[in-house]
Coordinates of C-alpha atoms and ligand atoms in Angstrom, one line a residue:
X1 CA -127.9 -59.8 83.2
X2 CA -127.0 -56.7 81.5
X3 CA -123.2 -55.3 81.2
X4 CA -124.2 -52.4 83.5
X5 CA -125.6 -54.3 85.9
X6 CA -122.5 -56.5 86.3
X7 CA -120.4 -53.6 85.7
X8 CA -122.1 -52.3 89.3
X9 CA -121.5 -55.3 91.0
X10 CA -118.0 -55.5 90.1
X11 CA -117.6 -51.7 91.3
X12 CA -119.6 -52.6 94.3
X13 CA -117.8 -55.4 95.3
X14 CA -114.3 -54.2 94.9
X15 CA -115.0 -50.9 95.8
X16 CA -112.0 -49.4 98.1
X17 CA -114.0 -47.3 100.5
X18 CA -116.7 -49.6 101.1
X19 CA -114.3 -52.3 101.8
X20 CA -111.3 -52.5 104.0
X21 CA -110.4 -55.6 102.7
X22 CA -109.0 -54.8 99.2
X23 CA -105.5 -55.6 99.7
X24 CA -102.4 -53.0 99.5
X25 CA -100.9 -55.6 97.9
X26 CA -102.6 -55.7 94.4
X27 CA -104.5 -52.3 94.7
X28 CA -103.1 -52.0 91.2
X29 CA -105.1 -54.7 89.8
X30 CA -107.9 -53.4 91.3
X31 CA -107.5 -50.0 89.8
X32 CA -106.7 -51.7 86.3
X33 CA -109.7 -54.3 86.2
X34 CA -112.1 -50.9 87.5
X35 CA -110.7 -49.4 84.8
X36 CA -111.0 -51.8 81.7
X37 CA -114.3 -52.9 83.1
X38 CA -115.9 -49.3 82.2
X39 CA -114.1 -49.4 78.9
X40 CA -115.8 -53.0 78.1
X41 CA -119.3 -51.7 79.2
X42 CA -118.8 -48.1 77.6
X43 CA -118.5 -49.6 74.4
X44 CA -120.7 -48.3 72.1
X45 CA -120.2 -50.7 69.0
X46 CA -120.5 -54.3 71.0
X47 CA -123.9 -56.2 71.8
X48 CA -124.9 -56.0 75.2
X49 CA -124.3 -60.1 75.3
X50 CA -120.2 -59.7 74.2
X51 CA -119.9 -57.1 76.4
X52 CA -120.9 -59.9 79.4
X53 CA -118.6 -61.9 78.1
X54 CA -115.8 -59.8 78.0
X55 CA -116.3 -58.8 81.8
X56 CA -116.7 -62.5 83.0
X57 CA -113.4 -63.2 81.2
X58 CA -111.8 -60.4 82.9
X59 CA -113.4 -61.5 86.0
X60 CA -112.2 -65.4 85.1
X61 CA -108.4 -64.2 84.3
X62 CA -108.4 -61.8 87.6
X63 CA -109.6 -65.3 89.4
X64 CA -106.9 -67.1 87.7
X65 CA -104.4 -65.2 88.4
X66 CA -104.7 -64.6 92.1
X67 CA -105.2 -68.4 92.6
X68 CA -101.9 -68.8 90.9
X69 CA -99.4 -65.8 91.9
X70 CA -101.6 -64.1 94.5
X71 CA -100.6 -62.9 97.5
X72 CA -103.5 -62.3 99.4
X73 CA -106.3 -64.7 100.4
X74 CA -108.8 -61.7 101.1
X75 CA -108.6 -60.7 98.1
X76 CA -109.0 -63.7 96.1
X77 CA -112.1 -64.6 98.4
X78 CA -113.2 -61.3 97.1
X79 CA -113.0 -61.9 93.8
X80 CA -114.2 -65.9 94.2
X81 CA -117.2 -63.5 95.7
X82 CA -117.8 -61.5 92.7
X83 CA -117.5 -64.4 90.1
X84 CA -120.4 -66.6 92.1
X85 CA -122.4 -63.3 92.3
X86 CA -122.0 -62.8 88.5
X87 CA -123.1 -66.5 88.2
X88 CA -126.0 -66.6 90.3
X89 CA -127.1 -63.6 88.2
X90 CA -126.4 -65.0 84.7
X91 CA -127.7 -68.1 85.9
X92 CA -125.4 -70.2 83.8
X93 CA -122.6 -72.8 85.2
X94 CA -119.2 -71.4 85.1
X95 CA -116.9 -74.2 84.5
X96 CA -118.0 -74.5 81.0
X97 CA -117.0 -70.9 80.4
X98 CA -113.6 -71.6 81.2
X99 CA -113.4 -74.5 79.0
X100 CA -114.8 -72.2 76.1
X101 CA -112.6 -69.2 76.5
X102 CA -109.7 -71.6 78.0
X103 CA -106.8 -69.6 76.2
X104 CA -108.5 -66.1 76.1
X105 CA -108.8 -66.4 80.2
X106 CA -105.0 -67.5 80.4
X107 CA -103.9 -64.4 78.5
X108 CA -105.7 -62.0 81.0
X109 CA -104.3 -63.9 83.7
X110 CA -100.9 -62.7 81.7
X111 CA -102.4 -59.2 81.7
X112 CA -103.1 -58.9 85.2
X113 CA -99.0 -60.3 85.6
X114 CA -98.0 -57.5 83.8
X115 CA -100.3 -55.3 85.7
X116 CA -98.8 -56.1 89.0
X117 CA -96.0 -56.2 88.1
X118 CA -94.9 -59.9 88.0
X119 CA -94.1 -60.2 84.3
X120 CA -92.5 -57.2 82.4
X121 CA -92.8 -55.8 79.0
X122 CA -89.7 -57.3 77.6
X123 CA -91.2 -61.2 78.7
X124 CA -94.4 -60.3 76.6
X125 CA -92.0 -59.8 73.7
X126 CA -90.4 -63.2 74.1
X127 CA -93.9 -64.6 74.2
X128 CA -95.1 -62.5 71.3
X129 CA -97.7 -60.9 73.6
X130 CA -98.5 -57.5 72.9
X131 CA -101.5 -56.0 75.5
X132 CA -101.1 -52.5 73.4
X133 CA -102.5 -54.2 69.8
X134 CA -104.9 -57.2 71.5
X135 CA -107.2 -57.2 74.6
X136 CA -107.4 -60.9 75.4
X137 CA -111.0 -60.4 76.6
X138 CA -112.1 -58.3 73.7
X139 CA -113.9 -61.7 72.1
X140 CA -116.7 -61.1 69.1
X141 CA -119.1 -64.1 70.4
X142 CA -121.5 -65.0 72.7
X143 CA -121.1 -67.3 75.5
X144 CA -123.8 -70.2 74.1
X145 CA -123.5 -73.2 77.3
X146 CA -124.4 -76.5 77.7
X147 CA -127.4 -77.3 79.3
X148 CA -125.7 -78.9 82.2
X149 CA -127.1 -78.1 85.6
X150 CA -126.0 -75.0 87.7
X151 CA -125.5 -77.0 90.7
X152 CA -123.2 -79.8 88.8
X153 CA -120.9 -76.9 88.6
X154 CA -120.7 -75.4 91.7
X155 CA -120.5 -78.7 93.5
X156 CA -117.2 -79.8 90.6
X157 CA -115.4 -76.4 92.0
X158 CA -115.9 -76.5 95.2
X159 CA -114.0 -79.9 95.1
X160 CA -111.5 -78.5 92.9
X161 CA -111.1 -76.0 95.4
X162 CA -110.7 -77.9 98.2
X163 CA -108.4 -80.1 96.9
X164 CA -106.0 -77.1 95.8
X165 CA -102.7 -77.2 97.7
X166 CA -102.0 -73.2 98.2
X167 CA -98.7 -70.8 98.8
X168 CA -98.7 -70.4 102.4
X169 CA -99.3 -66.4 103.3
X170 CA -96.6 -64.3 102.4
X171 CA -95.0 -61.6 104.6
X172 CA -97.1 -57.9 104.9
X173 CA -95.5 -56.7 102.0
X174 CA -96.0 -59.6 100.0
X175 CA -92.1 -60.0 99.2
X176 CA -91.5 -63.4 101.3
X177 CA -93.2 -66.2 101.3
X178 CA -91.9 -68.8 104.2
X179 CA -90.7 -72.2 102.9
X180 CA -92.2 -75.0 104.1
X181 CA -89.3 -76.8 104.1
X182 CA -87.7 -76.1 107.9
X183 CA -84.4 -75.0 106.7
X184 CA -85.5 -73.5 103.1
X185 CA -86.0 -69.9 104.5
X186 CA -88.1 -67.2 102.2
X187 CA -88.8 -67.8 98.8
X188 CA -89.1 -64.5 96.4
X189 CA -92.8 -63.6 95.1
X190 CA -91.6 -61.4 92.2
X191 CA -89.0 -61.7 89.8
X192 CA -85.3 -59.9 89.8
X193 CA -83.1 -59.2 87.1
X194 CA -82.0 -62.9 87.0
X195 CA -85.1 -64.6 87.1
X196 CA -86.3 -62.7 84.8
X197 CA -83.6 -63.9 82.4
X198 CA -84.4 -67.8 83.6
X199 CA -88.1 -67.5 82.5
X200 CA -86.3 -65.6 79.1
X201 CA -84.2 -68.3 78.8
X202 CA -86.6 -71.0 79.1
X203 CA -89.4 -69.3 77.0
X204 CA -86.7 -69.3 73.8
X205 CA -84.6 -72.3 74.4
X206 CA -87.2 -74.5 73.1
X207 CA -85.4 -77.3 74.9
X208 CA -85.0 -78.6 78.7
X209 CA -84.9 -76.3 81.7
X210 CA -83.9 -77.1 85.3
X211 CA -84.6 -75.1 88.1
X212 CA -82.8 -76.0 91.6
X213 CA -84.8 -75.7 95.2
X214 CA -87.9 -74.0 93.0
X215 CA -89.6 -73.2 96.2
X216 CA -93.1 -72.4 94.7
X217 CA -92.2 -72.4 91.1
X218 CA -93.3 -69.1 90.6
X219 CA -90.3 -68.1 87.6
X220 CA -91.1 -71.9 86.3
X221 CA -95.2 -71.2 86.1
X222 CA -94.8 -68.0 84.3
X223 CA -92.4 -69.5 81.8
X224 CA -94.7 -72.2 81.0
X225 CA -97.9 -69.9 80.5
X226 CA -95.7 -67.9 78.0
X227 CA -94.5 -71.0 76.0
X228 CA -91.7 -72.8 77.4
X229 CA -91.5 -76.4 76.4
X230 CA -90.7 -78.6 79.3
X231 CA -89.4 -77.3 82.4
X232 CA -88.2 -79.7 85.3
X233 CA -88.3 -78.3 89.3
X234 CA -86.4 -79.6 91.4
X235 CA -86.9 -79.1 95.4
X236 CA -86.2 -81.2 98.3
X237 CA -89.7 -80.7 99.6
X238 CA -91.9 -82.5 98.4
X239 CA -94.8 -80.0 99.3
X240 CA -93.1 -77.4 97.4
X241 CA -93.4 -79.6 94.3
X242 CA -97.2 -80.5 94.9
X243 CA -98.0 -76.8 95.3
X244 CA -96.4 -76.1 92.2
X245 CA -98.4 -79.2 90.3
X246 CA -101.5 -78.1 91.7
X247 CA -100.7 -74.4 90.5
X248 CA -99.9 -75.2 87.2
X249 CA -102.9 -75.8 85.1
X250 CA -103.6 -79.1 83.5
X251 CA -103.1 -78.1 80.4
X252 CA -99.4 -77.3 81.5
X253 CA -98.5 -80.6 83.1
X254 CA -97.0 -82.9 80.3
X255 CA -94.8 -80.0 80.0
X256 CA -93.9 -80.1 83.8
X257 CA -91.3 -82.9 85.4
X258 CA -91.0 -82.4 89.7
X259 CA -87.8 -84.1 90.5
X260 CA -87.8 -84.4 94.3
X261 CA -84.4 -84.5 96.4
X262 CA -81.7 -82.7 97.2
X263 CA -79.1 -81.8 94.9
X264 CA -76.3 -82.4 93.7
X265 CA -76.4 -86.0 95.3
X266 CA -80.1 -86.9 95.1
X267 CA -80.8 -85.8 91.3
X268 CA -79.8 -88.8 88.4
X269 CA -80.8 -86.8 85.5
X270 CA -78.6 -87.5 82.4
X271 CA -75.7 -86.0 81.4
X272 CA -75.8 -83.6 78.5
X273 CA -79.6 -83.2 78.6
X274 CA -80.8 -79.9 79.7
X275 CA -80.4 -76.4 78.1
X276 CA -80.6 -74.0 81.4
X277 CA -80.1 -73.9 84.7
X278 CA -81.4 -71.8 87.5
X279 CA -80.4 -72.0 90.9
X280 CA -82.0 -69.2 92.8
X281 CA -80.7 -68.2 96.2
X282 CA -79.7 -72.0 97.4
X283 CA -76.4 -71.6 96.8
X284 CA -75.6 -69.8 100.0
X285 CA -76.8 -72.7 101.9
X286 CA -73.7 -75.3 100.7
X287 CA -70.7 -75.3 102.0
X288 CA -67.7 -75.0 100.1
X289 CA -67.5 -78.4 98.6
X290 CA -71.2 -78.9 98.6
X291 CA -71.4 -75.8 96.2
X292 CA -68.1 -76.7 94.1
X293 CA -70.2 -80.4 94.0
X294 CA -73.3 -78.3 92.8
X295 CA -71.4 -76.8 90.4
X296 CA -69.6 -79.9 88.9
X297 CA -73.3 -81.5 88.7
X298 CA -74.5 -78.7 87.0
X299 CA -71.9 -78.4 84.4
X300 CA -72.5 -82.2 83.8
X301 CA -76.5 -82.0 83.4
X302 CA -76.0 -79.1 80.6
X303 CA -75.9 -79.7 77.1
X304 CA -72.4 -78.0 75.8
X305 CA -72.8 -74.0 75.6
X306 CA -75.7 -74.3 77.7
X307 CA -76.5 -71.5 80.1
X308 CA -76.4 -71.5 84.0
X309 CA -77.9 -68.8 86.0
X310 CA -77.1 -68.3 89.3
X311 CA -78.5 -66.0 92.6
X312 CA -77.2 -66.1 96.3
X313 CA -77.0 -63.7 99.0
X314 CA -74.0 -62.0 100.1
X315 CA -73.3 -60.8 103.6
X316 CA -74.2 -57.7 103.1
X317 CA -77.7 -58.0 104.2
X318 CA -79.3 -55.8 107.6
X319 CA -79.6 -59.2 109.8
X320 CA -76.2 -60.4 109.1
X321 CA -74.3 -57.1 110.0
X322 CA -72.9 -59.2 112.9
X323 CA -70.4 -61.0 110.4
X324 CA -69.7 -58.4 108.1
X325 CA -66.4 -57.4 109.4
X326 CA -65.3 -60.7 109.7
X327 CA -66.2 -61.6 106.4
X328 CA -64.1 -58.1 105.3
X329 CA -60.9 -59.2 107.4
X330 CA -61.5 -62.7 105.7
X331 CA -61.5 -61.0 102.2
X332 CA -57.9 -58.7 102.9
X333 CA -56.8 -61.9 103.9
X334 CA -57.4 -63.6 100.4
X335 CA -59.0 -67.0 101.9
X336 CA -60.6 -68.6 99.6
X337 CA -64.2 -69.0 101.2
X338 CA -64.3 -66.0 102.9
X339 CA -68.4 -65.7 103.5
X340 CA -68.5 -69.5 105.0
X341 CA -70.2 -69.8 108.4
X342 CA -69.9 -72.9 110.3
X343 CA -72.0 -71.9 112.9
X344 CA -74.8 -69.3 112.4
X345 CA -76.0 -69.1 115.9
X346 CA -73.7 -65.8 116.9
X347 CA -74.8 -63.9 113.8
X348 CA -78.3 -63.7 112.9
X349 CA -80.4 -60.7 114.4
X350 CA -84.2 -60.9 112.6
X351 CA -84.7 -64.4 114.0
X352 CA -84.5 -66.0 111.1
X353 CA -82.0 -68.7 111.5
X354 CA -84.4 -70.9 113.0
X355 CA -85.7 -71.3 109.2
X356 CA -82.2 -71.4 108.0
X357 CA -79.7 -74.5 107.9
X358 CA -77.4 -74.3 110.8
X359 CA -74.7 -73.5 108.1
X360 CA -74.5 -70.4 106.0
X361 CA -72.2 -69.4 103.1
X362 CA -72.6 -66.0 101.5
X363 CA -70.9 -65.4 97.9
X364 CA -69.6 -63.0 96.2
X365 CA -69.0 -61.9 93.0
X366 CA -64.9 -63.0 93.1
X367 CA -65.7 -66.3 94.4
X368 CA -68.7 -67.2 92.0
X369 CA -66.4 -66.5 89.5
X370 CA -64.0 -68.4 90.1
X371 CA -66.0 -71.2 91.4
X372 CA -67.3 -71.3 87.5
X373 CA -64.8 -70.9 85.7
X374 CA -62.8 -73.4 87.5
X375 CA -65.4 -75.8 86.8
X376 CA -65.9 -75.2 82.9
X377 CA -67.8 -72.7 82.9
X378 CA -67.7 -69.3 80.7
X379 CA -68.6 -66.0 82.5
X380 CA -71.5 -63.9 80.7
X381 CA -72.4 -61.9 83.2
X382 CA -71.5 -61.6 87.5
X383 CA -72.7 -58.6 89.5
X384 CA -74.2 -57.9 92.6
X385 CA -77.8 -57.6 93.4
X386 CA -79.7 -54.9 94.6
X387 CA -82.7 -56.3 96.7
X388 CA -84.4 -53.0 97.5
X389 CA -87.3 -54.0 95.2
X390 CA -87.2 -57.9 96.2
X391 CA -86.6 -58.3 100.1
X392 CA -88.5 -56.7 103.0
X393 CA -86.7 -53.7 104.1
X394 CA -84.8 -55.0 107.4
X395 CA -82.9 -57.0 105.0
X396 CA -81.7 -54.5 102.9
X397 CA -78.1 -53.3 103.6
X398 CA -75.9 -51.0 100.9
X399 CA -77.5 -52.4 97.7
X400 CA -75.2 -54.8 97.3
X401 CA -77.5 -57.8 99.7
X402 CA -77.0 -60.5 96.6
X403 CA -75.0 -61.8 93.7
X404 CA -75.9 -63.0 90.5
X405 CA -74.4 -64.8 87.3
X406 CA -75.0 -65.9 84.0
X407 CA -72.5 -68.5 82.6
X408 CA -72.5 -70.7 79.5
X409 CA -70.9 -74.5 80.1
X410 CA -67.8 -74.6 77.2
X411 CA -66.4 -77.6 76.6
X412 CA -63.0 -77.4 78.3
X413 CA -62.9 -77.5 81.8
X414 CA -60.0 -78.0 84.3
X415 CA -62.4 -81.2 85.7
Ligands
LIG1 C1 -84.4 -69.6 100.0 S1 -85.5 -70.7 99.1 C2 -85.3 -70.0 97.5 C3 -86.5 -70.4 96.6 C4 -86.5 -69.8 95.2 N1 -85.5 -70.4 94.4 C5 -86.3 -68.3 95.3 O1 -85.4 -67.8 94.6 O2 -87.1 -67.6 96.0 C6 -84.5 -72.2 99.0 C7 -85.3 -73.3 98.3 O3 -84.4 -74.4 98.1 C8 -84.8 -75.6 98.6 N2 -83.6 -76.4 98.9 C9 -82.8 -76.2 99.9 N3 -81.7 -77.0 99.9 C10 -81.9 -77.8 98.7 C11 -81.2 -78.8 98.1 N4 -80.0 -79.3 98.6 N5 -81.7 -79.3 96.9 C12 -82.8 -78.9 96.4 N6 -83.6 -77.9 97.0 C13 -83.1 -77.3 98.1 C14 -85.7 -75.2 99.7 O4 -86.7 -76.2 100.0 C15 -86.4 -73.9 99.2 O5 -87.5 -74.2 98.4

């Protein structure tokens, strides 16, 4: 097959307006893969042959990518479409092209990340990744395979595929995706300012890194792809975890521990023996001692001056409104848990404490702080969270919807 020709099928097959199925979720990538598929096939310098290769490891890393962080299943199927198109054509088996360009196909993946938006520029840096000097795809050689049979390949992926334990669908906007976990609400498909610092964090710590109620993993998976060492996730749902192991690549698991339960109580890792801690939006679902509990635990598991970083909602959120002004009278008041709810039944107006614990407790900047700095903790950074990139827009209230911090375990505490 020649570059032209696949560069037609990829046009054809992605094509916006013959297609209503391209999703509005990723039209970006689309746009983007168009894009540097005409510049691979407009090349004037490259063999015909290189220039195949380079669009079936765009193709490969697009693949990759939605199978991993994607948020539509339309669209993948698409692009599953395109690749066994391009294969039938080529006429070659395409598991062994992954083997070959293994690390070239990963780095799209990476590139289509950064194209929609999932990992930013700064994250590259950390990773030494730079998509302005080096194309991942742009490779000098020609894909030479085994002579191993076309249909030994389709049948070993079709297993693989059906074996793969997916991200259930997220929410029209692709911002939620539901927990499978009864009481674990939504967990976040993109990144926030906090997250992002995690994945930072655990891409240059070259040591341990926890993460508490992971939900998919999605700030653990990225880290790994961009070099983090070893990275535990910790959920209470089992079926979280699996999705996670199945959505890491192979090549990724020795640097992967799952550690099922629910924490504080249920996780017996040593003392001392991790470098960073993320705990993303569970928080709010402890009550007071429960989070002063998950506090104490963290403080233990960390190494001394290692680094805890910390989301959870507030009450200022738009299905919460309901409690708002008690919450406020609770604040002029000076008690100290001012955002607990015993009972959640009265409050919630989206219907979505049916996948919440019957229990909530919203935080806020005052009382994270003191929470960890009571417990040995040094404050780097505390603010609330603007959500209005994050959360669907229903939830969204004055900007204010969560609360984040970054704090560094010292070794004098008040314990
Ligand atoms: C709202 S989701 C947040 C997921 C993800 N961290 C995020 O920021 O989107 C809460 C997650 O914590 C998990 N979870 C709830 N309680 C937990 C506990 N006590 N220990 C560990 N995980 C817990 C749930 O299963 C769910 O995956």
């Amino acid at each position: 097959m020649t570059s032209s020709k696949l560069h037609q099928l990829i046009l054809a097959i992605l094509d916006n307006k013959q297609t209503a199925l391209i999703s509005s979720l990723h039209s970006k990538l689309i746009e983007v893969l168009k894009a540097q598929a005409t510049i691979i096939t407009s090349d004037k310098l490259a063999l015909d042959d290189i220039k195949v290769t380079r669009l079936l490891i765009l193709i490969e890393g697009l693949i990759k990518y939605l199978v991993q962080f994607g948020l539509d299943k339309n669209l993948l199927q698409k692009a599953i479409r395109l690749r066994s198109e391009c294969w039938i054509e080529q006429g070659l088996p395409s598991l062994f092209f992954e083997d070959t360009y293994h690390p070239e196909i990963e780095k799209t993946l990476l590139f289509f990340a950064w194209a929609d938006g999932l990992v930013t520029n700064e994250l590259l840096k950390q990773a030494a990744i730079n998509f302005a000097k080096v194309l991942p795809w742009n490779v000098n050689d020609t894909y030479k395979p085994s002579l191993e049979s076309k249909e030994t390949a389709i049948v070993a992926k079709s297993v693989q595929r059906a074996e793969l334990m997916e991200m259930p669908q997220a929410d029209e906007k692709g911002r939620f995706i539901p927990s499978i976990f009864s009481q674990g609400g939504f967990i976040l498909s993109k990144l926030d300012k906090y997250t992002e610092e995690f994945v930072k964090h655990a891409v240059i710590c070259g040591g341990t890194v926890l993460n508490i109620g992971s939900g998919y993993g999605i700030p653990e998976r990225l880290a790994l792809l961009l070099g983090a060492k070893k990275i535990i996730c910790n959920d209470i749902c089992a079926e979280h975890l699996e999705i996670i192991k199945n959505l890491t690549p192979k090549i990724y698991h020795p640097n992967l521990d799952l550690a099922v339960g629910s924490f504080p109580d249920e996780i017996t890792l040593s003392a001392n023996s991790v470098r960073v801690i993320g705990i993303f939006r569970v928080l709010h679902f402890f009550d007071p001692d429960l989070l002063v509990g998950a506090i104490k635990k963290a403080h233990e598991l960390l190494e001394t001056g290692g680094t805890l970083i910390i989301s959870a909602e507030t009450p200022y959120l738009g299905n919460w409104k309901k409690f708002i002004p008690i919450y406020e009278r609770r604040k002029e008041q000076k008690e100290s848990w001012p955002g607990y709810i015993p009972d959640t039944s009265d409050y919630e107006t989206a219907g979505y404490s049916r996948r919440l614990p019957p229990k909530m407790h919203f935080l806020d900047v005052a009382v994270l702080t003191r929470v960890l700095t009571e417990n040995g903790f040094s404050i780097i950074r505390c603010t609330t969270l603007n959500r209005a990139d994050t959360f669907p827009e229903h939830l969204l209230y004055n900007g204010q919807e969560s609360v984040g911090a970054v704090a560094q375990k010292v070794i004098h505490s008040r314990l």
